[in-house]
Coordinates of C-alpha atoms in Angstrom, one line a residue:
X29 CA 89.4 61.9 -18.6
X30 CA 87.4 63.7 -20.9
X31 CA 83.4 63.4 -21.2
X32 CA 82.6 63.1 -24.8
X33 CA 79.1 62.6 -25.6
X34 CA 75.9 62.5 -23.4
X35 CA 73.2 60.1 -23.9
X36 CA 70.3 57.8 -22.9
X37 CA 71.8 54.8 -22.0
X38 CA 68.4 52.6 -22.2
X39 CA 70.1 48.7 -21.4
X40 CA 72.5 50.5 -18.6
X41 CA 69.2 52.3 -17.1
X42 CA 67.0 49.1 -17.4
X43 CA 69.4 47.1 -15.5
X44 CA 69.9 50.2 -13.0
X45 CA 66.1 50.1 -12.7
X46 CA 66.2 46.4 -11.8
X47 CA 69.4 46.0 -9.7
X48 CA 69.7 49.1 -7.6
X49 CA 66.0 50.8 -7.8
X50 CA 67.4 53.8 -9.1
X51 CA 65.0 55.7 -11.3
X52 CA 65.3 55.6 -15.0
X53 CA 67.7 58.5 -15.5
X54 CA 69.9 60.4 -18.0
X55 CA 74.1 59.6 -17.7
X56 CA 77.0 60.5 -18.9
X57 CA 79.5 58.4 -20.4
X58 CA 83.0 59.2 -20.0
X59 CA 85.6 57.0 -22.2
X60 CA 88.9 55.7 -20.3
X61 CA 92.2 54.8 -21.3
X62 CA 92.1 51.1 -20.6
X63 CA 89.1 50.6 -22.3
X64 CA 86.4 50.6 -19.5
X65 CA 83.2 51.9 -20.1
X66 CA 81.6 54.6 -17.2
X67 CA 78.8 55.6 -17.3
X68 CA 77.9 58.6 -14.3
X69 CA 74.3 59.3 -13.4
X70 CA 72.6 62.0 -10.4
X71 CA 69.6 62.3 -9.1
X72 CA 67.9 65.2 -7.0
X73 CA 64.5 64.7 -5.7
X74 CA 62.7 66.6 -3.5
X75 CA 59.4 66.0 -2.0
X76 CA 57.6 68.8 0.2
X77 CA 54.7 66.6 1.6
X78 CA 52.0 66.6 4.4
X79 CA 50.7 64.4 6.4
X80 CA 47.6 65.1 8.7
X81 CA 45.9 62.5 11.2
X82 CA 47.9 59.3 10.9
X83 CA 46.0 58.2 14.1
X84 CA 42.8 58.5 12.5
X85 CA 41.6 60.9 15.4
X86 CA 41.1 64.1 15.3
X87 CA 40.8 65.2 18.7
X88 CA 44.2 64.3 19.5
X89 CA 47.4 66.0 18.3
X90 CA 49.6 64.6 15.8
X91 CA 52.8 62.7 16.6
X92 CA 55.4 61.6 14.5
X93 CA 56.3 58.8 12.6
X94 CA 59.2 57.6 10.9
X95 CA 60.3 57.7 7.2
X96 CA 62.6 57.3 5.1
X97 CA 64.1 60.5 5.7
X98 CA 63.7 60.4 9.2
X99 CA 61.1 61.2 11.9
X100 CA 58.8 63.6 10.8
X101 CA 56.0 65.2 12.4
X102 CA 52.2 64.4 11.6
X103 CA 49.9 67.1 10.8
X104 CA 52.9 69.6 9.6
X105 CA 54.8 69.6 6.3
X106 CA 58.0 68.5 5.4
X107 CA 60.6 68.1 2.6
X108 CA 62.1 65.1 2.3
X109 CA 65.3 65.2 -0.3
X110 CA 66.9 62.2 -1.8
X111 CA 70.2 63.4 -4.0
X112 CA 72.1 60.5 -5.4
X113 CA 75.7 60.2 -7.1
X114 CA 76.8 57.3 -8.9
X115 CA 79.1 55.7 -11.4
X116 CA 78.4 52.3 -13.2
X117 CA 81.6 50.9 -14.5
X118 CA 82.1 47.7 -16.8
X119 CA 84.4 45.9 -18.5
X120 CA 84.8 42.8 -20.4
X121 CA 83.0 39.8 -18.2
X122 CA 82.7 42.0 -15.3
X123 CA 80.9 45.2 -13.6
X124 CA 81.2 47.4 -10.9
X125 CA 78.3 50.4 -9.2
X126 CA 79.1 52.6 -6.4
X127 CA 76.5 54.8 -5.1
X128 CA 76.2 57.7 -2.9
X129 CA 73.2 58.7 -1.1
X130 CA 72.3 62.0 0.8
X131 CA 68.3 61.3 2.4
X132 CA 66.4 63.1 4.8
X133 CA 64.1 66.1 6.1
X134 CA 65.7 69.4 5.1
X135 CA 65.7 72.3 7.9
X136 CA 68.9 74.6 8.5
X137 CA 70.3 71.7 11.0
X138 CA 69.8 69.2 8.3
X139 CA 72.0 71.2 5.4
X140 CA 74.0 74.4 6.2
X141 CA 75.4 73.2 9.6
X142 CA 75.2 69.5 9.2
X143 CA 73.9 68.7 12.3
X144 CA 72.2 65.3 12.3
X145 CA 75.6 64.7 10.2
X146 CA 73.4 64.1 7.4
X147 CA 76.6 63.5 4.7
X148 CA 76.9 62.0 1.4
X149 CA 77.3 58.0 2.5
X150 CA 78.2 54.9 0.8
X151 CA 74.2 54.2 -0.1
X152 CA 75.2 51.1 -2.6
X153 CA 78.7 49.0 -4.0
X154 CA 77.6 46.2 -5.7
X155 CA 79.8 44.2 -8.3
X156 CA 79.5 41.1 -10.2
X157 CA 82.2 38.8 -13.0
X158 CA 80.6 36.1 -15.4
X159 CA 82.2 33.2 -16.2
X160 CA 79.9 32.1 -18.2
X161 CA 76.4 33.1 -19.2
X162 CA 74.9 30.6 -16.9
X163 CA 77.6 31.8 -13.7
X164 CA 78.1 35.3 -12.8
X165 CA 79.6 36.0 -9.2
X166 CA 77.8 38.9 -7.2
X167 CA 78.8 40.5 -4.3
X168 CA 78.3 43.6 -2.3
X169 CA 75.4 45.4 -1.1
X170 CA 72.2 46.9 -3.5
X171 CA 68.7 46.6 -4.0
X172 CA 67.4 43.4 -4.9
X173 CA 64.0 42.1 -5.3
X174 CA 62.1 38.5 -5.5
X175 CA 58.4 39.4 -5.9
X176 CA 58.8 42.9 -6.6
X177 CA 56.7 42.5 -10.4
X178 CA 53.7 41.2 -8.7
X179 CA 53.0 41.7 -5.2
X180 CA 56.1 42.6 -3.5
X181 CA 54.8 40.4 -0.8
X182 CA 58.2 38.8 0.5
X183 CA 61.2 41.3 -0.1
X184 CA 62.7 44.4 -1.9
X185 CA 65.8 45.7 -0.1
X186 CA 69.5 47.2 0.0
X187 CA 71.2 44.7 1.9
X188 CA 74.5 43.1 1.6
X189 CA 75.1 40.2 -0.4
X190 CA 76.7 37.4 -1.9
X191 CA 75.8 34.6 -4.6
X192 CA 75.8 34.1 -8.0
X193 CA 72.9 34.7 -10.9
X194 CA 72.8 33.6 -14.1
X195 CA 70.9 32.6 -17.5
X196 CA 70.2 29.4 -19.2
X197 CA 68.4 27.7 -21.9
X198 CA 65.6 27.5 -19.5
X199 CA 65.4 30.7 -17.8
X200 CA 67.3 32.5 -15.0
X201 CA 68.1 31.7 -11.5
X202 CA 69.1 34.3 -8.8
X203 CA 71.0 33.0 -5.4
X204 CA 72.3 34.6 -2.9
X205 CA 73.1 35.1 1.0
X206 CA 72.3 38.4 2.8
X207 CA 74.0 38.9 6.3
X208 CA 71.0 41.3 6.9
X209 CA 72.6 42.0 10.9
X210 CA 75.9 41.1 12.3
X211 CA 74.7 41.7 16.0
X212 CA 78.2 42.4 16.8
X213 CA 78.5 45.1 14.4
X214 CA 74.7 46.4 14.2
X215 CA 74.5 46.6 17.9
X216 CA 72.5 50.0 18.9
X217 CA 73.9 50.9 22.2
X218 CA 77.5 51.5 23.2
X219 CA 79.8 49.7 25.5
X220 CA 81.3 46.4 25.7
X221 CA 79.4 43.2 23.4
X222 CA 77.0 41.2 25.0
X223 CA 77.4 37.0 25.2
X224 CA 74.3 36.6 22.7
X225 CA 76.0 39.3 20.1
X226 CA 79.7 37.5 20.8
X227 CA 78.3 33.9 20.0
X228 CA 76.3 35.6 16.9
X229 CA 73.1 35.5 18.1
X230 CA 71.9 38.6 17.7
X231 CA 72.5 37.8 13.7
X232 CA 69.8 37.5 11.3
X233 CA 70.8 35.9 7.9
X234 CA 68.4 35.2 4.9
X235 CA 69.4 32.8 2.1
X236 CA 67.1 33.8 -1.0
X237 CA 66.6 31.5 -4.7
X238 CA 64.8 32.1 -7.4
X239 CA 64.2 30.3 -10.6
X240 CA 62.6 32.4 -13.6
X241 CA 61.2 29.6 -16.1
X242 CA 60.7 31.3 -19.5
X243 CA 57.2 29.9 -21.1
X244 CA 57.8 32.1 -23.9
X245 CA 55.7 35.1 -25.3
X246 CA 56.9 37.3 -22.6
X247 CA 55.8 35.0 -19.6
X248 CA 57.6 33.1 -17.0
X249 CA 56.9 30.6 -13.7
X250 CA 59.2 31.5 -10.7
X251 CA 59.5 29.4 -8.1
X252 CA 60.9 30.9 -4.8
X253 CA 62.6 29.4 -2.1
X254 CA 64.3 31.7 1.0
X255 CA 65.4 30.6 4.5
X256 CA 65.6 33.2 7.4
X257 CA 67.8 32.3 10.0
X258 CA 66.4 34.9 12.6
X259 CA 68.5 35.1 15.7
X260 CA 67.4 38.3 16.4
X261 CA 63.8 36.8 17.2
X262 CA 64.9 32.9 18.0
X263 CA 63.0 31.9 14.9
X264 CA 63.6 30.2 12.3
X265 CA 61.2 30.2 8.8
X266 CA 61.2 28.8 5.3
X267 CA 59.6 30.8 2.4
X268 CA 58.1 29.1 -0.5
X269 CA 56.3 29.1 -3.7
X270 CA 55.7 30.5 -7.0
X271 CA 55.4 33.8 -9.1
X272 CA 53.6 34.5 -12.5
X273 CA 54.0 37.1 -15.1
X274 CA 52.3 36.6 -17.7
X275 CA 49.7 37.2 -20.4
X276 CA 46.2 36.3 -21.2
X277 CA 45.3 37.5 -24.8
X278 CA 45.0 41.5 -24.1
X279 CA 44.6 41.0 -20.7
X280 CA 48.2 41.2 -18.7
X281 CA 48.4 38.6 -15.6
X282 CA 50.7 39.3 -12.5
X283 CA 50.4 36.6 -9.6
X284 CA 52.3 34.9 -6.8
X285 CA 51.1 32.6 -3.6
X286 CA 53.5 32.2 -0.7
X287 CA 53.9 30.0 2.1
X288 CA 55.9 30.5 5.4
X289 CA 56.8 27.6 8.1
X290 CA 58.8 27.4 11.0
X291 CA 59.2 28.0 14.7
X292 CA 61.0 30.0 17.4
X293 CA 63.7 28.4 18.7
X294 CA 63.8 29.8 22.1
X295 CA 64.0 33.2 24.0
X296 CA 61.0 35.8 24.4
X297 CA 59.9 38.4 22.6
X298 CA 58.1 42.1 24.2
X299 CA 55.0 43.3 22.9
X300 CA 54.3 46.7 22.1
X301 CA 52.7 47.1 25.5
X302 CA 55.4 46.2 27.7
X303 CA 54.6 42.5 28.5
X304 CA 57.3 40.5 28.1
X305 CA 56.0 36.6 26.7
X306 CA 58.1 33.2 25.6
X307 CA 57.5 32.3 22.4
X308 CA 59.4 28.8 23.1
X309 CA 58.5 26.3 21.0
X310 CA 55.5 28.3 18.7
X311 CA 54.6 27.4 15.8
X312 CA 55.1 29.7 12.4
X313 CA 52.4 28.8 9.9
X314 CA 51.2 31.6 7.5
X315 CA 50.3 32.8 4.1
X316 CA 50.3 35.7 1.4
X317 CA 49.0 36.2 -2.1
X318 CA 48.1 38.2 -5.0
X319 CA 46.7 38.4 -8.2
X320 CA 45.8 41.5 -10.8
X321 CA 44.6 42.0 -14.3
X322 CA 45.2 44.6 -16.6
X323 CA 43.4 45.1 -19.7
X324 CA 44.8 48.4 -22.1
X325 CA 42.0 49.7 -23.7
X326 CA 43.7 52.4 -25.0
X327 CA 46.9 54.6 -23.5
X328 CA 44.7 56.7 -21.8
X329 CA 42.4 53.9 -20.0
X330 CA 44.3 51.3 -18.3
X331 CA 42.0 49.2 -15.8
X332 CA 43.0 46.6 -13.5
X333 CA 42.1 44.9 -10.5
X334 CA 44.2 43.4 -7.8
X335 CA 43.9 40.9 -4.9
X336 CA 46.5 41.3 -2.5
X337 CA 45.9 38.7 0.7
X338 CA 48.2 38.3 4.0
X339 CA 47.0 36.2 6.7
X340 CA 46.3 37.2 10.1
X341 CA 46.5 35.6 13.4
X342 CA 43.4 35.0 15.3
X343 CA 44.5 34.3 18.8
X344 CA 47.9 36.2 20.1
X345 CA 48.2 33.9 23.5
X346 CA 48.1 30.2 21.6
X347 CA 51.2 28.7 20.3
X348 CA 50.2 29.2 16.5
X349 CA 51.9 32.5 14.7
X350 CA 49.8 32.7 11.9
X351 CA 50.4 36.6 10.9
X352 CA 52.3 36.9 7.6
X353 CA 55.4 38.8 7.8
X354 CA 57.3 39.2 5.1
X355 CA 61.3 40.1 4.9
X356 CA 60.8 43.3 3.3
X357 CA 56.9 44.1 2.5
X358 CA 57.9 46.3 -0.9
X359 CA 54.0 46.8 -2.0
X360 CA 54.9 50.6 -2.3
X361 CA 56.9 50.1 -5.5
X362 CA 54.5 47.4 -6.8
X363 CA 53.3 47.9 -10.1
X364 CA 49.2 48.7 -10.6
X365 CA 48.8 49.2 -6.5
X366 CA 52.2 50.9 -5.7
X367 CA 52.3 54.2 -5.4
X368 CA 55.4 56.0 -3.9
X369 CA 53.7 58.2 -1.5
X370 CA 50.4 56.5 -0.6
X371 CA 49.2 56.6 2.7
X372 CA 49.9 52.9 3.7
X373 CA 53.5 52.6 2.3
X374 CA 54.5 55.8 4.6
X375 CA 54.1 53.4 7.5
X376 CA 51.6 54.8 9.8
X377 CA 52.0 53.9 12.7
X378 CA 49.8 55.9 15.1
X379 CA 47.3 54.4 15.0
X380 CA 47.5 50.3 16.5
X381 CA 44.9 48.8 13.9
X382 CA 46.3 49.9 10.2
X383 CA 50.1 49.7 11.4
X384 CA 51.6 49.3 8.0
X385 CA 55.5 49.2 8.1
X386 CA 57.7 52.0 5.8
X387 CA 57.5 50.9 2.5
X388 CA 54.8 48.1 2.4
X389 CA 50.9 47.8 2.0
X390 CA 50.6 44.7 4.9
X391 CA 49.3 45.5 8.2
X392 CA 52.4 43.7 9.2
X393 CA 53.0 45.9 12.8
X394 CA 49.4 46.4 13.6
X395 CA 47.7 44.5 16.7
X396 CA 49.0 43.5 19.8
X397 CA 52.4 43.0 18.9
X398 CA 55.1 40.2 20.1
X399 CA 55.7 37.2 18.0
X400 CA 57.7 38.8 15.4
X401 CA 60.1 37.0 12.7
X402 CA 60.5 39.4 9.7
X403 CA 59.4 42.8 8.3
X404 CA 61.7 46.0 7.6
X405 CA 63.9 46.7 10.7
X406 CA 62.8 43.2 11.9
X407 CA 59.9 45.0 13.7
X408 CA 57.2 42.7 12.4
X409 CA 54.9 41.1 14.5
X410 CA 53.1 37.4 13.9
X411 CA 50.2 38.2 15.6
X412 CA 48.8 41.3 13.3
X413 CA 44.9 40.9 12.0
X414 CA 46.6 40.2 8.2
X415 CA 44.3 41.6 5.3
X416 CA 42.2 41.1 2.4
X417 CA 43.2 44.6 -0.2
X418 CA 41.0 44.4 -3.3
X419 CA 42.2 47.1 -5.5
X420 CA 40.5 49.0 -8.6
X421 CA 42.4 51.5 -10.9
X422 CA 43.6 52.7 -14.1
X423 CA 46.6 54.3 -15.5
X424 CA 47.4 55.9 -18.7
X425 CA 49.0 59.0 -20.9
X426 CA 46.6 61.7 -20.9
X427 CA 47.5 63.1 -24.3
X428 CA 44.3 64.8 -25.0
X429 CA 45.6 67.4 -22.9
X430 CA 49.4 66.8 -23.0
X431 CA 51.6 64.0 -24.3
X432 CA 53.6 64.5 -21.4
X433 CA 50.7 63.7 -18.6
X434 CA 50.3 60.5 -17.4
X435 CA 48.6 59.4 -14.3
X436 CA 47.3 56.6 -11.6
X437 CA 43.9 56.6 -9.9
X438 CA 43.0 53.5 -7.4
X439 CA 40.7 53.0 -4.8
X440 CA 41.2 49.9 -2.5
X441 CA 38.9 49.1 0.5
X442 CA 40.4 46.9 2.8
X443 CA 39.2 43.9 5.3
X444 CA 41.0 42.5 8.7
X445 CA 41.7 38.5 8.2
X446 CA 41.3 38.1 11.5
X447 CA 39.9 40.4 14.1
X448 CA 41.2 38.4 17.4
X449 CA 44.3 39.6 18.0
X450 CA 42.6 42.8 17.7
X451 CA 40.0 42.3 20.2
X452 CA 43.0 42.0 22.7
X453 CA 43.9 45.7 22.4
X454 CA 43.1 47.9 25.3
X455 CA 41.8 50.3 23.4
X456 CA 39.2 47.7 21.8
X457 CA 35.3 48.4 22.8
X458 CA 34.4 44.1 22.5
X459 CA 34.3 42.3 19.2
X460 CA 36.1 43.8 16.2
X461 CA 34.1 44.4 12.5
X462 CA 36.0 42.8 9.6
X463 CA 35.8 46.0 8.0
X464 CA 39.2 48.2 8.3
X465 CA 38.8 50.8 5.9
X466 CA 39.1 52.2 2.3
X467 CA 42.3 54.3 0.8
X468 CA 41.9 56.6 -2.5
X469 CA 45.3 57.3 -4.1
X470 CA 45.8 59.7 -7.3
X471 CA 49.2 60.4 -8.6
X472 CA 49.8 62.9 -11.8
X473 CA 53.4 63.0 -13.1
X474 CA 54.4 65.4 -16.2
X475 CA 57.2 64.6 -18.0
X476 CA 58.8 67.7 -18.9
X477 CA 61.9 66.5 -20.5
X478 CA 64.2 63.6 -19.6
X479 CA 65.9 65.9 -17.4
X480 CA 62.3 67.0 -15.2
X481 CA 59.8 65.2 -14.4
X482 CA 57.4 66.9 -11.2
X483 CA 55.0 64.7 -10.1
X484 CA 51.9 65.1 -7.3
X485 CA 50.3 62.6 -5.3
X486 CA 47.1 62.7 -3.1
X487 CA 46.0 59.8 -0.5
X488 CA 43.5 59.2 1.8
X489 CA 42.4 56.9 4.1
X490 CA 39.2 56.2 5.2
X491 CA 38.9 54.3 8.7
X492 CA 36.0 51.6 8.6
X493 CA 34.6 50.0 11.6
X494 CA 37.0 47.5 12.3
X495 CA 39.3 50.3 12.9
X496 CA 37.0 52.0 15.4
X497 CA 35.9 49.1 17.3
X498 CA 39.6 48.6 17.6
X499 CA 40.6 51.6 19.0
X500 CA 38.0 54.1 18.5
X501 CA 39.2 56.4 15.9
X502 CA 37.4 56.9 12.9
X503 CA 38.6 60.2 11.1
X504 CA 40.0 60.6 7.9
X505 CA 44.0 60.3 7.2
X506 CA 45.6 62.6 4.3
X507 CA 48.5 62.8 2.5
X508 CA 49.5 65.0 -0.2
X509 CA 53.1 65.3 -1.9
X510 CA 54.5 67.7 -4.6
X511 CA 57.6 65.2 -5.9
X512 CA 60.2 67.1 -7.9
X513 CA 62.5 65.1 -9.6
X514 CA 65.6 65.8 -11.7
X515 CA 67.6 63.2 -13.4
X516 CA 71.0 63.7 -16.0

């Protein structure tokens, strides 16, 4: 095969952007003799980044804490790299995307001798067939989304899965089955399989639906409905409710509210301090929302402001779960509030109060722990504090100094739902303020080309009371991260 032209392939890279979450990107078509259409794309981007005081106090030496390159250490610099191959390949009534990844932390182990065995992996396969407009098959594994244009609340992922999508005179509808963990397969440690992992229960499966309902003018209602079969955690829970993107004159609208009810079946679960506690026979019962409005006043002045609400449980030793936890909190890649590389989608950890899992704004690992039915890795836990994030910001094109400048400025302060689970800590001096804290995030890309595009991000966060009633810290987290990014 010969490569004949290169272009900007806008619908391929706006479905890319949708399905996989790979950046908008140049590609390379290369024409085949049967008549199928490829389209090749890469990706290099590297991201030299520090982190200092994760645990919000100063007086006591950074740890480290995971990303999504791998452990990293706190109050030291890094690089992260992400370099991506991939192919897109279609036909008539069908298409097909493979994807190879190569993430993590770069030292001399890392690259020249290979030794985490840090290789290019499978990252993403994802195919689908159409029938008909209103049936198309899908199967595989990629990233998919259901709340990822508002809130990203409930889930954004790469997980496998198998349903079918498709569009009618209506709107669309999205269904599909994820085996998120075999726990015969996924098991961690070595050796011969356990009873619970033999009989499958040590499987957690989600069944996710959405139904886009086009009110025309560029908006849509989206009711959701997703079961989580959690064997992992003996639970059981039913998402529901509805999504909006829309408009109001000028003024764009992005909303959702969400429900969660269910129970754990049986089993116990260990809290982050050691004590092992039955959850037999609790009670799931929680809640999330958000709202924002932008208003463009002109391309370099974009404000908005954003609501983002999770509940939080008030009492960790009752029979009542009451902390949201979401499948896959995705609030980092949110539009208006998501900003790849904030402080709070990192997933700090350190400190017990503000323990936001990798990649989402809730505080949905922070408190005592135990209770858990959901979050990344499954490492959520029902009895965190929740939150109340109200968000203010603008972004825009900063042509008056270069057309290719653009930027995003918010500052969010941020409020505990409830404080009792936080009271409970041992690090807790009595009752807990409402108040947790404030972040500041700024991000400046410039768009050299379509090939180049570095961009810088600086985030801090600013421990409130809450935080040091909690657990006594009350010094000032940073972040700051030079992202370079090349794309053909």
């Amino acid at each position: 095969m010969k490569i004949i032209q290169k272009r900007i392939s806008q619908g391929f890279l706006g479905a890319l952007v949708a399905v996989s979450g790979v950046p908008a990107a140049m590609a390379l078509e290369v024409p085949t003799a049967s008549g199928v259409k490829l389209d090749i794309f890469t990706q290099g981007k590297f991201q030299p980044t520090y982190f200092s005081n994760f645990d919000l106090d100063s007086s006591v030496d950074d740890g480290a804490t995971g990303t999504s390159a791998g452990a990293v250490q706190v109050g030291d610099e890094h690089v992260r790299a992400e370099v991506r191959l991939g192919v897109m390949a279609s036909g008539e009534n069908w298409t097909g995307k493979l994807l190879l990844e190569n993430d993590f932390a770069l030292d001399a182990n890392s690259v020249d001798r290979a030794f985490r065995g840090q290789r290019f992996g499978l990252e993403q396969a994802f195919f689908t067939y159409t029938f008909d407009p209103a049936f198309t098959l899908q199967g595989g594994w990629t990233f998919k989304n259901i709340d990822l244009a508002s809130g990203g609340l409930l889930y954004g992922d790469d997980h496998p899965l198998f349903g079918a999508t498709g569009k009618t005179s209506w709107g669309n509808y999205d269904v599909y089955w994820m085996p998120i963990n075999d726990g015969l397969i996924s098991r961690i440690n070595p050796g011969p399989a356990t009873t619970a992992q033999v009989n499958g229960q040590e499987d957690w499966d989600v069944y996710a639906s959405k139904f886009d309902i086009d009110l025309g003018n560029g908006s849509r209602v989206s009711p959701i409905l997703t079961y989580s079969d959690n064997q992992q955690r003996n639970a059981k829970a039913t998402y529901f409710g509805v999504e909006y993107i829309g408009n109001i004159g000028a003024v764009k609208v992005r909303a959702e509210i969400l429900g969660v009810t269910g129970s754990f079946d049986g089993g116990s679960s260990t809290l982050e301090n050691g004590t092992v506690v039955d959850n037999t026979g609790d009670d799931i019962s929680a809640y999330a929302a958000y709202a924002s409005f932008e208003y463009p006043v002109n391309d370099a002045f974009n404000p908005f402001i954003a609501l983002r609400v999770t509940s939080g449980d008030d009492d960790p030793t009752d029979d009542d779960v009451e902390g949201w936890l979401g499948i896959t909190d995705i609030g980092r890649y949110s539009p208006l509030i998501g900003i790849d590389g904030q402080f709070m989608g990192w997933g700090p950890g350190s400190n017990a109060a503000i323990n936001s899992l990798l990649f989402g704004l809730a505080l949905d690992g922070a408190g005592p722990g135990g209770a858990g039915y959901g979050a990344i890795s499954n490492a959520g836990t029902g009895n965190n504090p929740g939150q109340i994030m109200l968000s203010f910001g603008s972004s825009g094109n900063l042509s008056s100094i270069s057309p290719k400048l653009s930027y995003q400025a918010q500052v969010f302060p941020m409020w505990f739902q409830q404080t009792g689970g936080l009271e409970t800590l041992s690090t807790a001096s009595g009752s807990v303020d409402s108040f947790a804290g404030t972040e500041l995030d700024l991000a400046v890309k410039y768009q050299a080309n379509e090939y180049f595009a570095p961009r810088l991000v600086l985030s801090s966060f600013l421990p409130g009371k809450g935080v040091e009633d909690a657990t006594g810290a009350n010094d000032a987290a940073y972040v700051a991260m030079l992202e370079l990014n090349w794309n053909y």
